[in-house]
Amino acid sequence: MNKLLKGIITFSLVLCIFYQNAQAKTQDKEQIPLLKQDEIHQVVARRVTNFFTQSHYRNFALDGAFSSKIFDRYFKLLDSNKSLFIQSDVDSFRNRQESLGQELIDGNLKTAYDIYNLFLQKRYNRYQYALEVLQKPMDFSTNDEVDFNREEIAWPTSETELNVYWDKRVKYDELNLSLSGKNEKEIREILTKRYNRVLKTVMQSNNEDAFQVFMNAFAREIDPHTSYLAPRKKRDFDSEMSLSFEGIGATLSQQDDYTVIMSFVTGGPAEKSKQLSVGDKIIGVGQSNSAIEDVIGWRLDDIVDKIRGPKGTVVKLEILPAGNNSKAKVIELTRDKIHFEDREAKLKIIDNERGKVGVIEIPSFYMGLTEKVDSLLSKANKENLQGLVIDLRDNGGGSLAEVISLTGLFIDSGPVVQVRDNLQKVITYDDKNKGIEYTGPLVVMVNRYSASASEIFSAAMQDYGRALIVGETTYGKGTVQTSRNISYPVDARLHPNWPEFGGAQYTIQKFYRINGGSTQLKGVEPDIEMNNVKYVDETGERFLDNALPWDKIASADYLTLFNIKPLLPDLESQHLARISKNTEFIYIDEDIKTFNDKKDHQYVVSLNKQKREAEQKTNDERSLKRMNERLNKAGLPSITKLDDLPKDYKQPDAYLDESIEILLDFAPKYPKIRGSNSINGVISLDLPIEKAN
C-alpha cells in the first residue's frame, strides 16, 4: 500500500491509539457479537448516498453493475490478502451483489452486516487456528517461503488451502522473534498474547465497525479520495487540519486489559496537573456530572472518546499509579486546546561555506499555515540569506485556501490555480494580496509522496519561473475534496437525542496548473531530478483504483517572471558532478537498484532461519560499514555494532544538503526582484517578463 494512503491519510494524534502486544485470554463461553444496523445508520446511509450521487465530481449510476463493484471492494477491504474467506464464502452472497445500491438508497444495509458477521467469525476461527499451530514444534530448517502478495490471487477454494498459508504465517511470526534472540518458550508466550489480543478485538466489535467499512467500500469505488468519516474519524480529521484538538494532552497505549499513559504534551492539562506519571493506568473515566465508569478491558478508541471533550469541561480519571503496591485514586482535569507544535512549519538557518541559506519545512497545508510561514519569512529576511529552500517532501496536501494564500507570499498577485467542477465550470483562484514577503531565490524540494496542495504550490512556482523545483516527480493527486457534516442544522432541534453523525469527504473538483495542464496522474516533474536511479515501485495516483483521468484546459492569463529553462543544463551538470562523488548518493542509488531488482519478489520471505540470518548479517555489515564511513568523515570514532551508535547522532540528509548546493548554484543567476511594482498583476524583475506558453 502506498505511503500516501497510509499517510492521508495516517497522522499521529495526541491521545492516539497504540495497540501493543497484550495478554487477553478468550473464554470458551464467549460469543462473537452478532452485529446489526443501528437505527440511526439508516439516516446516515441515505444522506451519504445522496451526497455522493448528487454532488460528486464523477457522474455514476448506482445500478446493478456499480453495486457489484462495491460488493467486490467490500470483500477486498475486509480481507485484502485473501487469508480469511474462501471462494464459497464470497459466492454465498453473489445473488445479493446487485442489490447493494438499492440498499444504500433505502438505508437498509442488511447484506453488508451479514457479510461482516461472517468476517468476524472467519477472523476468530483463523486466530484460534493460529493458536493451535503455535503449539506445534518449531522447525526453521526447511526451505519454505511465504508470499504476502495475495491481493491478485483467486480466493482460496478450501479451508485446507487457507491452513497452508496460516501455517507459514505463524511460522513467519515465530521466526522473526527467533531472529531477535527469543527462545521457544518466550516466542510462544509473546505470540499467544498477540493472537489473543486479536481475538479480544473481534469480541469487542460493534455496529459502527461494520457500517464504516461498508460505507468506505462504496466511497472508494467512486474514487480513491472519497470516504465516510465516522464520528471519531471526523474529529481526528478536523484535528489534523487545525493541528489541534481539545482534551488532556496525553498519549495512551493498551497493555493487557489496561490503558496506560505513555507520554504527555508539554503544557497540556495532564502534564501541568503534576498528578499523573508515565506508566499510570487509567481504570475508570467519568464526566463532571456523571459517575466514573470502569474501563478495564474496553477498546482503547472508546476510552479515548470518553476522555476527549470540549475545552473548559472536566473529566474524572480513576488512576492506578505505576508500581505494584499502588492504591487507586481519582483526579479531575479541565480539558484544554492541545496544539501539535511538531507538525507546524519550521525555519532553520544553515551556514554553508558558500553562504547562509534558510530552510522552511512544511509537513502539511494545515489551517493557519500561511500566517506561520509569514512570520518565519520575517525572521528569514533579517538573516541576509543567499536563498530559501521550501521542503515539501512527504507533504500530502491539505487546505486549498492555504496553498493559494501561501503562494501569494512569493508573488505579488496573479492566478495560482484553476479548478473545474462536475458541471465543467472553470474557476481561477488568484492571489489578491499585493506585495511579496520574500523576494530572494527559491528552491522547492518535492518527492513522490508530495501531493495535492504541495503540487499546486510547486506547479505555480514552476509555471511562474519563481522557483527551481528539485527532487522526484510528485504523487499526481489533482483533485479537490470537500468535507461536510452529515447532520443538518435542524437536526439538533427536531431530534435532540440523535448521536453524532460524523462526516463525508468527497471529490468536487479537479485542479489545473495556471498553464492549463493537470497534475492528476502525471504530478509535477522537477526541473532537476535528485537521483540518477529512479524507483520502479507502484507509488502514485496512477496506480490507484478508480483514479480520475488526466486532461487539460486552457491556460490562465499570467506572465512568467523568469525563464529558468536555459539555466538547467549548467545547474544539472554541476549537480551530477557533485552527487557522483557523494557517498550518500552512491548509497542511495545502490539501495534503489537493490529495491528495483527485488520488486517482483519483494513480498516473498524465506522461512529458513539460516538463510534469514545470512541476509540479516549481510544487511547489518553493510549498514555498519556505511555508518563507520559517516562517523570517520565527521571525525568521530568507529563503532563495532550499530547498537553502539551515539543516541544524539543525526544521519546526513543528503537530499537537503544537495538542494542547498543547487540553490547556491542557482542564486547568482536568479534576477533580483525590484519590489512590489506590478505588471499586469505580476511582480517586476530586472529583466523582461515573458508571456506564458
XYZ file of C-alpha atoms in Angstrom, residues 370 377 402-414 416 430-438 457 461 683:
28
model
C 0.284 30.939 5.760
C 9.812 34.756 6.421
C -3.928 27.821 2.483
C -1.936 26.869 -0.600
C -3.404 29.814 -2.524
C -2.512 32.281 0.228
C 0.898 30.678 0.778
C 1.749 31.084 -2.902
C 0.843 34.738 -2.522
C 3.743 35.232 -0.130
C 6.142 34.714 -3.048
C 4.356 36.528 -5.894
C 2.792 39.979 -5.982
C -0.554 38.930 -7.427
C -1.977 36.763 -10.173
C -2.425 30.437 -8.540
C -5.899 34.404 -7.694
C -3.553 35.757 -5.096
C -5.269 39.039 -4.323
C -2.874 40.329 -1.686
C -0.383 42.815 -3.120
C 3.210 42.564 -2.037
C 5.833 39.872 -1.634
C 7.061 38.627 1.725
C 10.211 37.028 0.345
C 2.312 25.252 -4.912
C 6.211 28.297 -8.629
C 5.845 41.304 -9.877
